[in-house]
mmCIF file of C-alpha atoms in Angstrom:
data_model
loop_
_atom_site.group_PDB
_atom_site.id
_atom_site.type_symbol
_atom_site.label_atom_id
_atom_site.label_comp_id
_atom_site.label_asym_id
_atom_site.label_seq_id
_atom_site.Cartn_x
_atom_site.Cartn_y
_atom_site.Cartn_z
ATOM 1 C CA MET A 1 0.000 0.000 0.000
ATOM 2 C CA ALA A 2 1.468 3.328 -1.057
ATOM 3 C CA LYS A 3 0.486 6.702 0.376
ATOM 4 C CA LEU A 4 0.638 9.459 -2.215
ATOM 5 C CA ASN A 5 -0.138 13.158 -1.850
ATOM 6 C CA VAL A 6 -1.882 13.869 -5.158
ATOM 7 C CA ASN A 7 -3.308 17.310 -5.821
ATOM 8 C CA GLY A 8 -3.403 18.079 -2.109
ATOM 9 C CA ARG A 9 -5.041 14.826 -0.981
ATOM 10 C CA VAL A 10 -3.153 11.995 0.726
ATOM 11 C CA LEU A 11 -4.420 8.777 -0.799
ATOM 12 C CA GLU A 12 -3.734 5.149 -0.026
ATOM 13 C CA VAL A 13 -3.138 3.312 -3.273
ATOM 14 C CA ALA A 14 -3.082 -0.495 -3.340
ATOM 15 C CA VAL A 15 -0.321 -1.122 -5.869
ATOM 16 C CA ASP A 16 2.926 -3.037 -6.068
ATOM 17 C CA PRO A 17 5.849 -0.819 -4.944
ATOM 18 C CA ASP A 18 7.370 -1.103 -8.440
ATOM 19 C CA THR A 19 4.231 0.254 -10.141
ATOM 20 C CA PRO A 20 5.073 3.407 -12.095
ATOM 21 C CA LEU A 21 3.525 6.556 -10.621
ATOM 22 C CA LEU A 22 1.729 7.136 -13.941
ATOM 23 C CA TRP A 23 -0.316 3.953 -13.580
ATOM 24 C CA ALA A 24 -1.077 4.594 -9.915
ATOM 25 C CA ILE A 25 -2.386 8.051 -10.863
ATOM 26 C CA ARG A 26 -4.383 6.878 -13.880
ATOM 27 C CA ASP A 27 -5.655 3.440 -12.887
ATOM 28 C CA HIS A 28 -5.960 3.688 -9.107
ATOM 29 C CA VAL A 29 -6.566 7.376 -8.409
ATOM 30 C CA GLY A 30 -8.645 7.867 -11.572
ATOM 31 C CA LEU A 31 -6.914 10.993 -12.887
ATOM 32 C CA THR A 32 -6.505 10.295 -16.597
ATOM 33 C CA GLY A 33 -5.199 13.673 -17.764
ATOM 34 C CA THR A 34 -1.625 12.457 -17.401
ATOM 35 C CA LYS A 35 -0.882 10.418 -20.527
ATOM 36 C CA TYR A 36 1.219 7.384 -21.368
ATOM 37 C CA GLY A 37 3.433 7.981 -24.364
ATOM 38 C CA CYS A 38 6.591 5.906 -24.341
ATOM 39 C CA GLY A 39 7.164 4.246 -20.961
ATOM 40 C CA VAL A 40 10.854 5.191 -20.864
ATOM 41 C CA ALA A 41 10.680 8.875 -19.788
ATOM 42 C CA ALA A 42 11.624 10.117 -23.250
ATOM 43 C CA CYS A 43 8.497 11.839 -24.579
ATOM 44 C CA GLY A 44 7.162 13.751 -21.569
ATOM 45 C CA ALA A 45 3.450 13.005 -22.064
ATOM 46 C CA CYS A 46 3.407 11.720 -18.465
ATOM 47 C CA THR A 47 4.912 14.855 -16.884
ATOM 48 C CA VAL A 48 3.655 15.756 -13.413
ATOM 49 C CA HIS A 49 5.115 17.994 -10.715
ATOM 50 C CA VAL A 50 6.677 16.584 -7.565
ATOM 51 C CA ASP A 51 7.392 19.307 -5.039
ATOM 52 C CA GLY A 52 7.252 21.796 -7.907
ATOM 53 C CA GLN A 53 9.679 19.960 -10.171
ATOM 54 C CA PRO A 54 8.582 18.344 -13.428
ATOM 55 C CA ILE A 55 9.136 14.593 -13.526
ATOM 56 C CA ARG A 56 8.204 11.898 -15.974
ATOM 57 C CA SER A 57 5.875 9.649 -14.061
ATOM 58 C CA CYS A 58 6.049 6.616 -16.362
ATOM 59 C CA SER A 59 9.485 5.569 -15.132
ATOM 60 C CA MET A 60 9.276 6.381 -11.424
ATOM 61 C CA PRO A 61 7.934 3.657 -9.102
ATOM 62 C CA VAL A 62 5.505 4.671 -6.377
ATOM 63 C CA SER A 63 8.057 3.401 -3.848
ATOM 64 C CA ALA A 64 10.220 6.418 -4.753
ATOM 65 C CA PHE A 65 7.651 8.796 -3.226
ATOM 66 C CA GLN A 66 6.697 9.697 0.323
ATOM 67 C CA GLU A 67 3.331 11.050 1.358
ATOM 68 C CA THR A 68 4.997 14.344 2.271
ATOM 69 C CA GLN A 69 5.950 14.942 -1.359
ATOM 70 C CA ARG A 70 3.381 16.981 -3.253
ATOM 71 C CA ILE A 71 2.426 15.400 -6.576
ATOM 72 C CA VAL A 72 0.456 17.682 -8.894
ATOM 73 C CA THR A 73 -1.189 16.412 -12.057
ATOM 74 C CA ILE A 74 -2.745 18.419 -14.878
ATOM 75 C CA GLU A 75 -6.060 18.192 -12.997
ATOM 76 C CA GLY A 76 -4.477 19.840 -9.953
ATOM 77 C CA LEU A 77 -2.571 22.578 -11.772
ATOM 78 C CA SER A 78 -5.554 24.921 -11.604
ATOM 79 C CA PRO A 79 -8.949 23.926 -10.214
ATOM 80 C CA ASP A 80 -10.760 26.055 -12.801
ATOM 81 C CA GLY A 81 -8.344 25.584 -15.713
ATOM 82 C CA ASN A 82 -7.198 29.185 -15.588
ATOM 83 C CA HIS A 83 -3.474 28.803 -15.036
ATOM 84 C CA PRO A 84 -1.838 31.299 -17.433
ATOM 85 C CA ILE A 85 -0.384 28.411 -19.451
ATOM 86 C CA GLN A 86 -3.842 26.870 -19.858
ATOM 87 C CA VAL A 87 -5.347 30.236 -20.822
ATOM 88 C CA ALA A 88 -2.598 30.823 -23.400
ATOM 89 C CA TRP A 89 -2.927 27.281 -24.780
ATOM 90 C CA ARG A 90 -6.640 27.880 -25.410
ATOM 91 C CA ALA A 91 -6.164 31.392 -26.783
ATOM 92 C CA LEU A 92 -3.517 30.260 -29.272
ATOM 93 C CA ASP A 93 -5.059 26.857 -30.026
ATOM 94 C CA VAL A 94 -1.689 25.288 -29.214
ATOM 95 C CA PRO A 95 -2.622 21.591 -29.394
ATOM 96 C CA GLN A 96 -3.236 19.821 -32.625
ATOM 97 C CA CYS A 97 -4.139 16.264 -31.574
ATOM 98 C CA GLY A 98 -3.686 17.226 -27.916
ATOM 99 C CA PHE A 99 -2.250 13.937 -26.690
ATOM 100 C CA CYS A 100 1.059 15.378 -25.448
ATOM 101 C CA GLN A 101 -0.389 18.639 -24.223
ATOM 102 C CA SER A 102 -0.998 17.842 -20.549
ATOM 103 C CA GLY A 103 2.696 16.970 -20.275
ATOM 104 C CA MET A 104 3.656 20.072 -22.268
ATOM 105 C CA ILE A 105 1.512 22.256 -20.022
ATOM 106 C CA MET A 106 3.032 20.755 -16.878
ATOM 107 C CA ALA A 107 6.583 21.250 -18.202
ATOM 108 C CA ALA A 108 5.777 24.830 -19.243
ATOM 109 C CA ALA A 109 4.179 25.637 -15.868
ATOM 110 C CA ALA A 110 7.289 24.346 -14.073
ATOM 111 C CA LEU A 111 9.461 26.484 -16.343
ATOM 112 C CA LEU A 112 7.454 29.619 -15.543
ATOM 113 C CA ALA A 113 7.561 28.869 -11.819
ATOM 114 C CA GLU A 114 11.353 28.738 -12.046
ATOM 115 C CA LYS A 115 11.837 31.490 -14.635
ATOM 116 C CA PRO A 116 8.858 33.860 -14.830
ATOM 117 C CA ARG A 117 10.228 35.542 -17.972
ATOM 118 C CA PRO A 118 11.988 32.797 -19.928
ATOM 119 C CA THR A 119 14.012 33.484 -23.029
ATOM 120 C CA ASP A 120 13.719 31.341 -26.135
ATOM 121 C CA ALA A 121 16.908 29.575 -25.008
ATOM 122 C CA ASP A 122 15.313 28.860 -21.595
ATOM 123 C CA ILE A 123 12.256 27.434 -23.357
ATOM 124 C CA ASP A 124 14.410 25.274 -25.636
ATOM 125 C CA GLN A 125 16.306 23.904 -22.656
ATOM 126 C CA ALA A 126 13.237 23.197 -20.508
ATOM 127 C CA MET A 127 10.768 21.947 -23.101
ATOM 128 C CA THR A 128 12.154 18.543 -23.991
ATOM 129 C CA ASN A 129 8.713 16.986 -24.393
ATOM 130 C CA ILE A 130 7.969 15.448 -27.776
ATOM 131 C CA CYS A 131 4.999 16.538 -29.882
ATOM 132 C CA ARG A 132 4.387 14.253 -32.835
ATOM 133 C CA CYS A 133 2.224 16.934 -34.458
ATOM 134 C CA GLY A 134 5.077 19.446 -34.318
ATOM 135 C CA THR A 135 3.324 22.273 -32.450
ATOM 136 C CA TYR A 136 6.622 23.547 -31.048
ATOM 137 C CA ASN A 137 6.222 27.068 -32.457
ATOM 138 C CA ARG A 138 2.782 27.357 -30.849
ATOM 139 C CA VAL A 139 4.165 25.943 -27.577
ATOM 140 C CA ARG A 140 6.833 28.672 -27.566
ATOM 141 C CA ALA A 141 4.219 31.329 -28.388
ATOM 142 C CA GLY A 142 1.975 29.941 -25.650
ATOM 143 C CA ILE A 143 4.713 30.194 -23.059
ATOM 144 C CA HIS A 144 5.427 33.788 -24.054
ATOM 145 C CA ALA A 145 1.694 34.553 -23.927
ATOM 146 C CA ALA A 146 1.452 32.992 -20.469
ATOM 147 C CA VAL A 147 4.099 35.458 -19.275
ATOM 148 C CA ARG A 148 1.545 38.129 -20.196
ATOM 149 C CA GLY A 149 -1.124 36.342 -18.154
ATOM 150 C CA GLY A 150 -2.294 34.137 -21.002
ATOM 151 C CA THR A 151 -3.261 36.888 -23.401
ATOM 152 C CA THR A 152 -2.218 36.784 -27.020
ATOM 153 C CA GLY A 153 -1.655 40.461 -27.592
#
C-alpha cells in the first residue's frame, strides 16, 4: 500500500511498490489527464510535478515517493483551468491532436515557476517533451503569452 499526496489529498493506493507513478495516478486514483506515451521517460506526455519539479511519471515507481511529497497532475494545476499556461494554450489553439499537451503544459508551468520571464533559449532547454504533431512554435508562443497572463496580444 502506497500513500501518495496527489493534488493536495493523501491517498492510499493499493499497488505493487514497483508500479510506475503514472499507472497509480491513472488506474488507481482515476486521474486520466496524465498520458502514457513511451514508458521510458523520453516523450514527456506523463509529466507531473513533484514538489514543484517536473518529472516523468512513467518511469518512477511509487516506492520512490513519500506522502509528504506533493504530486500535482494536470487536474491539480488549476482547479478552474485558468493557469496562465492553460489560458494561453486555449487562446492560441496550441494543441493539434492534444495527446502530449498535458505533459507540455506541466513542463511549461514548471518552467514559468522557475523562470517567470523565460528566453527562447530557456524554453528550448526546458521543453524537452515530444509533440508528434510538431506544435513547437505554438508551444513557444503559448509560453510567451502565459508570461503576459495568457493573453495573445
